[in-house]
Structure formats: C-alpha cells, structure tokens
CSV table of C-alpha atoms and ligand atoms in Angstrom, one decimal:
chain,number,residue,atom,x,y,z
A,27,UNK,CA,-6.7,34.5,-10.8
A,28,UNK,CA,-8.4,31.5,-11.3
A,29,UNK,CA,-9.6,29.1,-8.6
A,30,UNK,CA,-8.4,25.5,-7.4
A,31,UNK,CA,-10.9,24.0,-8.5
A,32,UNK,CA,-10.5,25.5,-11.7
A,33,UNK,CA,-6.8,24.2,-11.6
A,34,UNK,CA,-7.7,21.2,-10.8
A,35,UNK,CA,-10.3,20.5,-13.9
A,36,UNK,CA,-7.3,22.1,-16.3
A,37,UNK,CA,-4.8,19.9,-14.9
A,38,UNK,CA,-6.9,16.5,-15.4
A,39,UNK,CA,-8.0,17.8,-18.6
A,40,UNK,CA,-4.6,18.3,-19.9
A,41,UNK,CA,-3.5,14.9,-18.5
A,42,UNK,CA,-6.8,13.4,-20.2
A,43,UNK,CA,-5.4,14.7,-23.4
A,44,UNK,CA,-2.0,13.0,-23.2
A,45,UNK,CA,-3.0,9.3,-23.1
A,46,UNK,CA,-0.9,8.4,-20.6
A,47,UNK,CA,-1.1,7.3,-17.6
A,48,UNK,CA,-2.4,8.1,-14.4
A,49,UNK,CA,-1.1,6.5,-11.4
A,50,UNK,CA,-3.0,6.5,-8.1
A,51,UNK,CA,0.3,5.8,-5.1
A,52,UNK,CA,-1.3,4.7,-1.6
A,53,UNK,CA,-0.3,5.0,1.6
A,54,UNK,CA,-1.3,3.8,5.4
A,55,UNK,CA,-3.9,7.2,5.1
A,56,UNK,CA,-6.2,5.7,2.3
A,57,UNK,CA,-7.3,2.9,5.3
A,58,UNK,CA,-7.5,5.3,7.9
A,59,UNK,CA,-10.9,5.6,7.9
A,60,UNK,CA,-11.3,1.9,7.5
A,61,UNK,CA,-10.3,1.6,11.1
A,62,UNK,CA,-6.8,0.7,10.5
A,63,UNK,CA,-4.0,2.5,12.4
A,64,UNK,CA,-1.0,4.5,10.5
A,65,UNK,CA,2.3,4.0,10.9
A,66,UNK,CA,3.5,7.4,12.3
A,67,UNK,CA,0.3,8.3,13.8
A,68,UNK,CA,-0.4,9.0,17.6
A,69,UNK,CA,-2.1,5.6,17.3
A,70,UNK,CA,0.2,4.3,14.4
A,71,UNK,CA,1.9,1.1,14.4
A,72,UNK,CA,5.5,2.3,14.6
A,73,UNK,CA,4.5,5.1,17.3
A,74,UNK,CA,2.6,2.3,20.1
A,75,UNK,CA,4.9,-0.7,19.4
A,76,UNK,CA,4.2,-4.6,20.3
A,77,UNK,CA,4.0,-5.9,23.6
A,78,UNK,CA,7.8,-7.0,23.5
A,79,UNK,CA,9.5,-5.3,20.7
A,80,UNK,CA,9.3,-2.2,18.9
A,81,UNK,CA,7.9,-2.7,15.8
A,82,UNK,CA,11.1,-2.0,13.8
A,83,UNK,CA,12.8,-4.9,15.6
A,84,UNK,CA,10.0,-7.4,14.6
A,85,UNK,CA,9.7,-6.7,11.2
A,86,UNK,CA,13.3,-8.0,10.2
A,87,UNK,CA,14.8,-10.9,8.4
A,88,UNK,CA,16.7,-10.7,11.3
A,89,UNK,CA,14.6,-11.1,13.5
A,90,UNK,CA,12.5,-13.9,11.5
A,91,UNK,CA,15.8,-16.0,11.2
A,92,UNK,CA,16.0,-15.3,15.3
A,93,UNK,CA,12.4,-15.7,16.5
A,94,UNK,CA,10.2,-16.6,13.7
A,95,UNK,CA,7.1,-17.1,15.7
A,96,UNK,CA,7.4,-13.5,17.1
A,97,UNK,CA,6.9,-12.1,13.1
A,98,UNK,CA,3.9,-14.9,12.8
A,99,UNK,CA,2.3,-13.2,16.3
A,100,UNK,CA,3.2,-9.6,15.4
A,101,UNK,CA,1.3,-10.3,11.3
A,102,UNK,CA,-1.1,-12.3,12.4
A,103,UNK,CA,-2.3,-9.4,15.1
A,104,UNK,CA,-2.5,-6.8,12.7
A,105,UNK,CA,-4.0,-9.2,10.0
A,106,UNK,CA,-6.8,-9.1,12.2
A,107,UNK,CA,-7.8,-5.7,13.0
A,108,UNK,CA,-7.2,-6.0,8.6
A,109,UNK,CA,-10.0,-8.2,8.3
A,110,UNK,CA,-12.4,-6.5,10.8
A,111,UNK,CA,-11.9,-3.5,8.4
A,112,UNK,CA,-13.9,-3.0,5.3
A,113,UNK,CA,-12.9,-0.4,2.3
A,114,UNK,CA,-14.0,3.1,2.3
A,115,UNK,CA,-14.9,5.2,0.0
A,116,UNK,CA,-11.5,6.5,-0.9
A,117,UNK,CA,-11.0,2.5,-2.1
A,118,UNK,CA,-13.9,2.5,-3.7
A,119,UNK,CA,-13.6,5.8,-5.5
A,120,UNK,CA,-10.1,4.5,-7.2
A,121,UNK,CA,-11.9,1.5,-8.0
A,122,UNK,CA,-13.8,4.0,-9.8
A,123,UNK,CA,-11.2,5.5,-11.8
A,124,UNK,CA,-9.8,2.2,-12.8
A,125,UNK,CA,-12.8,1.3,-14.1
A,126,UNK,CA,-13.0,4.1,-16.4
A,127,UNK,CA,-9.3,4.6,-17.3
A,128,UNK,CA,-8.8,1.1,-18.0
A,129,UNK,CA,-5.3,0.2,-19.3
A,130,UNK,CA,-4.4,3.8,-18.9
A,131,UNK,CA,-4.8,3.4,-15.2
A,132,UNK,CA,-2.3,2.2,-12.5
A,133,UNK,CA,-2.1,2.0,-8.7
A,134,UNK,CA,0.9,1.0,-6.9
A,135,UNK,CA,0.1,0.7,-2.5
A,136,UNK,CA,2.1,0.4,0.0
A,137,UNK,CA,-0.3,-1.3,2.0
A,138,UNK,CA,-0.5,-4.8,3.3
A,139,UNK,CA,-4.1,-4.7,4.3
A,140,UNK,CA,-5.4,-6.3,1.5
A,141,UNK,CA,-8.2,-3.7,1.3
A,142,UNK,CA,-7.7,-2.6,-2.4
A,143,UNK,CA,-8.2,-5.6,-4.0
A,144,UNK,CA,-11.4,-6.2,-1.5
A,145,UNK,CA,-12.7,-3.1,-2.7
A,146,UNK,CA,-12.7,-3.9,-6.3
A,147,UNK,CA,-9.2,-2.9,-7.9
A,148,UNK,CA,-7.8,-5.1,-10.4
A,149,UNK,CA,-4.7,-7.3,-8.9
A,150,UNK,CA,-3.2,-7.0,-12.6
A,151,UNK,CA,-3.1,-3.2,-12.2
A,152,UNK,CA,-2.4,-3.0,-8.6
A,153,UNK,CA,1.2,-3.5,-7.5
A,154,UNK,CA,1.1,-4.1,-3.6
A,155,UNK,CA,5.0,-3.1,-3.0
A,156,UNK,CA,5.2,-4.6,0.5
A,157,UNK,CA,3.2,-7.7,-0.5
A,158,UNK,CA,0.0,-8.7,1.0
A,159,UNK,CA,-0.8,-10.2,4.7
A,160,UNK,CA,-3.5,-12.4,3.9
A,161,UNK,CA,-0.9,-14.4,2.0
A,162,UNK,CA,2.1,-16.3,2.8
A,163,UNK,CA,5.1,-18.1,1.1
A,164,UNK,CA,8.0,-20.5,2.1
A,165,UNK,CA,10.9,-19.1,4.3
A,166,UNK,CA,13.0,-21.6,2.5
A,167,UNK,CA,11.6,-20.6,-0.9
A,168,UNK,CA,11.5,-23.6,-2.3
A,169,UNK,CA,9.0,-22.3,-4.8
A,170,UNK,CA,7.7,-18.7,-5.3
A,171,UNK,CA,4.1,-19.5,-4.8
A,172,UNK,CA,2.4,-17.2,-2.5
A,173,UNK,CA,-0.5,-19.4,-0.8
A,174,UNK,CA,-3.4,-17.2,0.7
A,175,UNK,CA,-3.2,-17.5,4.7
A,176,UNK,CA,-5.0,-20.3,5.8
A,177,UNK,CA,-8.6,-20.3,7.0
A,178,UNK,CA,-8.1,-22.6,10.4
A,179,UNK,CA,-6.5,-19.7,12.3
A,180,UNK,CA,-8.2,-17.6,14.5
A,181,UNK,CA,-8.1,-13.7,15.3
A,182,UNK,CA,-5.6,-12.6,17.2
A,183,UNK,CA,-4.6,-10.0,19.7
A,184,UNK,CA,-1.6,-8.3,20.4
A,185,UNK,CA,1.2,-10.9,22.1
A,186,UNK,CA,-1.2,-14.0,21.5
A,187,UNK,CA,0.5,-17.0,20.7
A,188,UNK,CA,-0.4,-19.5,18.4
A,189,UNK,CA,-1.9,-23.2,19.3
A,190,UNK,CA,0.2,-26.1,18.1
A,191,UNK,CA,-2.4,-27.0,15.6
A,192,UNK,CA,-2.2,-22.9,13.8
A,193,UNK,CA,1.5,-23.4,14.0
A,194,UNK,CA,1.2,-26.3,12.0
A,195,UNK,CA,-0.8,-24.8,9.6
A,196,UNK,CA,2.0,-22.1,8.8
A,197,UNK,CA,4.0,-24.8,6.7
A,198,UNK,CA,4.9,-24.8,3.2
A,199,UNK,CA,2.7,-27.0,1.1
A,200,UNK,CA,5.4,-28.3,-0.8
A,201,UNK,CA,8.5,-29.0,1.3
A,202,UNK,CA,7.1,-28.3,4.5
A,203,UNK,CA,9.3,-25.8,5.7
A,204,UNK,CA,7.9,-23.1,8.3
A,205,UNK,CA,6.2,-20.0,5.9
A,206,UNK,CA,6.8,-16.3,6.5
A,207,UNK,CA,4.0,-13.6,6.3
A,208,UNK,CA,4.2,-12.8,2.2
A,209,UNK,CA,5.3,-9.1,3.3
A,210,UNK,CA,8.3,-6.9,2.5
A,211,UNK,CA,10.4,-6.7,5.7
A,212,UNK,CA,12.4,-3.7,7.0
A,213,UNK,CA,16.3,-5.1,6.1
A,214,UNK,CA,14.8,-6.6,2.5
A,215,UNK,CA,15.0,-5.2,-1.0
A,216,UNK,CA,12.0,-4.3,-3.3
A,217,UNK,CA,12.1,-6.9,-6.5
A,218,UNK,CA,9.9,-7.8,-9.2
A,219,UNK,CA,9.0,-11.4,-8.4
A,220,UNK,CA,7.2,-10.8,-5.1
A,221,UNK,CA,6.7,-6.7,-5.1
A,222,UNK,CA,6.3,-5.5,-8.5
A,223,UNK,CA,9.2,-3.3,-8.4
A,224,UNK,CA,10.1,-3.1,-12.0
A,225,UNK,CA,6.4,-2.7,-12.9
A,226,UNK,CA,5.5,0.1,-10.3
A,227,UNK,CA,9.1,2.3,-11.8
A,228,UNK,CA,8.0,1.2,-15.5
A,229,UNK,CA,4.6,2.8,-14.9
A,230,UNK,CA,6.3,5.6,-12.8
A,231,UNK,CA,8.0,6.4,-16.3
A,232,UNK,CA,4.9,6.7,-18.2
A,233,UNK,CA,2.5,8.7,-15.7
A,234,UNK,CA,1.3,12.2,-16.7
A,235,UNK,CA,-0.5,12.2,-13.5
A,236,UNK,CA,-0.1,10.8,-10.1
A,237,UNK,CA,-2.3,11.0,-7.1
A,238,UNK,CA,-0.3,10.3,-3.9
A,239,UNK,CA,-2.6,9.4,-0.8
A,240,UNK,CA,-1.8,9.4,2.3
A,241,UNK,CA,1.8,8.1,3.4
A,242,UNK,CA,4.7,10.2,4.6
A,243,UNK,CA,7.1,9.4,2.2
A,244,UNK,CA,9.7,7.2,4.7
A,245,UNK,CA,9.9,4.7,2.6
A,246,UNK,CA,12.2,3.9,-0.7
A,247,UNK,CA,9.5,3.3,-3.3
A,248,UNK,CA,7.2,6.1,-3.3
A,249,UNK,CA,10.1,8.7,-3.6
A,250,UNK,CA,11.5,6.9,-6.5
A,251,UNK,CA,8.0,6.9,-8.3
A,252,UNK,CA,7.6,10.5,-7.5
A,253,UNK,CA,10.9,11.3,-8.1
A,254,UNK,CA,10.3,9.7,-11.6
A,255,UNK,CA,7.4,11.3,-12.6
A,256,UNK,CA,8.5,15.0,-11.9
A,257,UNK,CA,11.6,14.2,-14.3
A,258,UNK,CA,9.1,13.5,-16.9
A,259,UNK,CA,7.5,16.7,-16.1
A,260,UNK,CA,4.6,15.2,-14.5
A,261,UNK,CA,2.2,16.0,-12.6
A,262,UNK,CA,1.8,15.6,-9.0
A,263,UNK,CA,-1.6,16.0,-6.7
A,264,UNK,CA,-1.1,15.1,-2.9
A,265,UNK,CA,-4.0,14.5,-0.9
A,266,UNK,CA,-3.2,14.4,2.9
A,267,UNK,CA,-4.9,15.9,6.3
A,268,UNK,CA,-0.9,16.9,6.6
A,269,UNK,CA,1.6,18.6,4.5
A,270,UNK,CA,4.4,16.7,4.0
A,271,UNK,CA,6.8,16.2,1.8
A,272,UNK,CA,4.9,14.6,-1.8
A,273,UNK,CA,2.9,18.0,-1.0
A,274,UNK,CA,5.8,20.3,-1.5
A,275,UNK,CA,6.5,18.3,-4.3
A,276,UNK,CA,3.3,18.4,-5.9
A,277,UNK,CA,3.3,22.4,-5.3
A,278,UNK,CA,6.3,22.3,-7.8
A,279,UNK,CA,5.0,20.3,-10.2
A,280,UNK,CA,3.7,20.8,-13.7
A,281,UNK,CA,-0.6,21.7,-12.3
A,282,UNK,CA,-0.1,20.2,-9.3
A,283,UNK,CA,-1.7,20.6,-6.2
A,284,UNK,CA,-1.9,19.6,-2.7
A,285,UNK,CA,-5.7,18.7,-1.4
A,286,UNK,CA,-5.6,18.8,2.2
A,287,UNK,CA,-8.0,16.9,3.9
A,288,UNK,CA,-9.3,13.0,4.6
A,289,UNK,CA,-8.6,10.5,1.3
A,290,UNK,CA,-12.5,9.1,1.9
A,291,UNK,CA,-13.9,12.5,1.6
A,292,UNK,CA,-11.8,14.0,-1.4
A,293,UNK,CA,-10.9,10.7,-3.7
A,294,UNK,CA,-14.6,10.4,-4.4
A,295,UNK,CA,-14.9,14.4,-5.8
A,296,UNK,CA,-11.6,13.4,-8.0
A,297,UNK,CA,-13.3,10.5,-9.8
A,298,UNK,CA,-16.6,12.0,-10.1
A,299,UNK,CA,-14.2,15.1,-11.7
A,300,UNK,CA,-12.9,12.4,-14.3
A,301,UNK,CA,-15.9,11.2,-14.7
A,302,UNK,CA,-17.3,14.0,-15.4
A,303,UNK,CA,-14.3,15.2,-18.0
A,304,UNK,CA,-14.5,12.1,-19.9
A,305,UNK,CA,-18.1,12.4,-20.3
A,306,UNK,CA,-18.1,15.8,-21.8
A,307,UNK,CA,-15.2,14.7,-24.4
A,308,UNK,CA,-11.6,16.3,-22.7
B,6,OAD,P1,2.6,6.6,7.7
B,6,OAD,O1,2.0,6.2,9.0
B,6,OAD,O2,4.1,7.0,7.7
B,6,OAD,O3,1.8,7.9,7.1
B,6,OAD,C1,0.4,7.9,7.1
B,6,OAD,C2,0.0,9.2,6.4
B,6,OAD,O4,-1.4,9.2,6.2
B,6,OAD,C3,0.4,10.5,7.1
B,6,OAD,O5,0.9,11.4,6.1
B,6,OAD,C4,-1.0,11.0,7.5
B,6,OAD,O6,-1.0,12.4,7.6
B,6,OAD,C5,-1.9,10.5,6.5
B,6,OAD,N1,-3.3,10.3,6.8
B,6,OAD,C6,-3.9,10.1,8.1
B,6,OAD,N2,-5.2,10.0,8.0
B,6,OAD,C7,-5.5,10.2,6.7
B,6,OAD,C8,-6.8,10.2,6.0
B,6,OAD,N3,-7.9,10.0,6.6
B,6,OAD,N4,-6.7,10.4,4.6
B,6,OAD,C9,-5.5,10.6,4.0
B,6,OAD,N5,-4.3,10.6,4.6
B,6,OAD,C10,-4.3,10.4,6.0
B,6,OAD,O7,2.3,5.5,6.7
B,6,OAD,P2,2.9,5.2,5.3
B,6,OAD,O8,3.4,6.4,4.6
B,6,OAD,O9,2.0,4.4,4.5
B,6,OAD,O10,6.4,-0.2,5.4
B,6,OAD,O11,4.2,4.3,5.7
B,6,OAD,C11,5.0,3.8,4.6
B,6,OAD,C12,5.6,2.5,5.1
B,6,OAD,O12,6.3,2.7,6.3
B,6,OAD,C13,4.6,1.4,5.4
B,6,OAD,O13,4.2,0.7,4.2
B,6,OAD,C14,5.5,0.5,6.2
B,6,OAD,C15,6.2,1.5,7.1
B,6,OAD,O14,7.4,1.1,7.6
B,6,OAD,C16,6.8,-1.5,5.7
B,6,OAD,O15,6.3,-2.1,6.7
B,6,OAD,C17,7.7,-2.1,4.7
C-alpha cells in the first residue's frame, strides 16, 4: 500500500509530465491566518453580521441603489482589518509556485483582501473573481476603470460613518458620480470585464491539477472550475482544517487527495514538493 505522501509525489509528478496547467483556487481559509475572519466561521463575516444589517442584506445592488453609504461603511470596515493584515506563508508559498511554473501556472481567489497580489503573485495570472477592495469604480460606469481606493480615508470600524470630506473623495474621476467598492455583490453576475470570468473557466479547461484552499464551496465559481476540471479527468487536492465538499470531490478524482489541516502550514510542503520534482527532472 503505498503512503500519502507517496501519492502525493506520483500525482504531481504525473501532472509535471502533462504540461498543463496547474491551478491554485483560494478561498477566505488561505487569509485565515493573516488575521482575517471567514465567512462561515464562528468569527466569520456572514455568521457575526454588521451593526445594522446582516451581511447578506448589505452586500446587494439592491441595497447600494437604496443606501449606498451603508456598502461604503460596511467595505470600508473590512478593508481595514485587510490592510492591518500581512500575507502568510500559504501566500507566499503560491507565490512560490508561480514563480517556478510560470505560464503553466494559474490562480483564481475568491478573495477581496487584496493579500495575493501583496504577497508577490502576478495580477496577470491571478484572477480575483469577486474584484478587489482596495479599488473602486463608478456606480454609473461611465468608464470601466477601476481606480485604487483613495489614500485620504481613514481606518474604519464597524458602523463608522464617513466625514463629508472621505465622502467626497468616493467620486468618480471622470463624471463625478458616487463610486462603488470594485467588488462582486451578492445579486450580481460573474463577467469577464471586471472578474475574469471567462479567463478563470478557460484555465479551468486546461488544468491537470488544481489545489483548492480553503473556501466552502457556496459560491457559483469555484464549483464550476472544479466541476470543470474533474470532466477533464483532472486532478483535485483540497487542503482544509474541514472536510467539505471540494474534499469529497478531490477523493474521487484522478490522484487526488484531501490534506487536512491549516493552508499556512501545508501550502509551503506543496511547493517545496514541486520544487523539489522539478529539480530532479519529473
Ligand atoms: P467560507 O467562510 O465560506 O469558508 C472558509 C473555509 O476556510 C472553510 O472551509 C474553513 O474550514 C476554511 N479554513 C479556515 N481556516 C483555514 C486555514 N487556516 N487554512 C485553510 N482553510 C481554512 O469562505 P469562502 O469559501 O471563501 O463572496 O466563501 C466564498 C464566498 O462566499 C466569499 O468570497 C464571499 C462569500 O459570500 C462574496 O462576497 C461575493
């Protein structure tokens, strides 16, 4: 019977061998340890709620078109527990593995914290499917820039409003209209332009290998990528403290596996694996 870790170095082997590519999919999990709540966590984002609304409420079109400000308040609060966060070494290890796969490498995040891209990965290779909240972009959309947030605003807590002055500064550059938080909210569709939809399926359809971390799986995206990849007899590896439902999947798949335990402790072993692989020729 042979080991899983011995599974583990024939399935990246074999995958090595293919050429295709291999696809790292992030969740709310890989910032954990970056101080950042979850979602559906006991501390997560959807499970505590704001001081008003529940979560699900605020992060609407609806309720932009309603109460814009409440959206700025709600982004702006977690934007800044964001930027008191710095990567770990689960970001820093698929940093790793970009830099050594190169074009073969892809990694698609559902996560808005921006900490990817401060950790090293290369925007053209990371697709950030529910945007990015250090950014911002007009409600009226006169143009599809996305400006970065700007620098005059201060940190916020939970239910703090927003001096005349901030609010001023959360206009569009061009037109002048009021800006939204460049994020994907709850009763929007996934598209190209803004969340690399297209891109994240298209690299979906050519991965031999994809390393899910940490999410649950609720939302749209990530099922469609994994659903994609086990069609084309892919291979799935899960890592996650919990089983859930991308582990069951990656039980079933081609080699797969499901590593249970924290993203900063086990993403560094995978790309010293690779590293490892690639140096001795597989
Ligand atoms: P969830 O909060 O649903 O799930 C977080 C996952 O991370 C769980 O499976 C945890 O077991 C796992 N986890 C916790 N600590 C971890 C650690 N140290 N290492 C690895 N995994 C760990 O967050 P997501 O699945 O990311 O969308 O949520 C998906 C989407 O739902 C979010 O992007 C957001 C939300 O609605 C939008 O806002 C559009």
């Amino acid at each position: 019977m042979i080991s899983r870790f011995d599974q583990l170095v024939r399935t990246i082997a074999n995958v090595l061998k293919t050429g295709d590519l291999i696809t790292v999919l992030t969740g709310a999990g890989v910032s954990a340890e970056s101080g950042i709540p979850t979602f559906r966590g006991p501390e997560g984002y959807w499970t505590v709620g704001s001081r008003n609304y529940q979560p699900s409420e605020i992060a609407t079109q609806a309720m932009f078109q309603r109460n814009p400000k409440e959206i700025w308040k709600w982004f702006l609060y977690r934007r800044g527990i964001c930027e008191d966060a710095l990567p770990n070494p689960g970001h820093l290890a698929i940093v790793k593995m970009e830099k050594l796969l190169g074009s073969r490498f892809r990694l698609v995040t559902q996560n808005v914290d921006g900490l990817h891209l401060r950790a090293g990965s290369n925007i053209d290779r990371t697709y950030q499917v529910h945007g990015n909240l250090n950014y911002m972009r007009c409600a009226r959309e006169c143009y599809s820039t996305i400006y970065p947030l700007p620098s005059g605003l201060s940190r916020k807590a939970r239910g703090d409003d927003l001096s005349k002055n901030e609010w001023d500064m959360l206009v569009c550059p061009k037109c002048g209209a009021m800006t939204r938080p460049h994020v994907l909210l709850w009763d929007e569709y996934y598209d190209e332009q803004y969340y690399r939809l297209e891109s994240s399926l298209d690299a979906a359809s050519k991965t031999a290998l994809l390393i899910v971390v940490g999410t649950t799986g609720s939302a749209n995206i990530p099922n469609q990528i994994v659903a994609t990849v086990l069609r084309r007899g892919g291979t799935v590896i899960d890592i996650n403290p919990n089983f859930n439902v991308f582990s069951e999947a990656a039980q079933r798949s081609a080699g797969g596996l499901f590593l249970q335990g924290n993203s900063a402790s086990i993403l560094p072993t995978l790309a010293d694996l690779i590293i490892d692989l690639i140096a001795n020729g597989s």
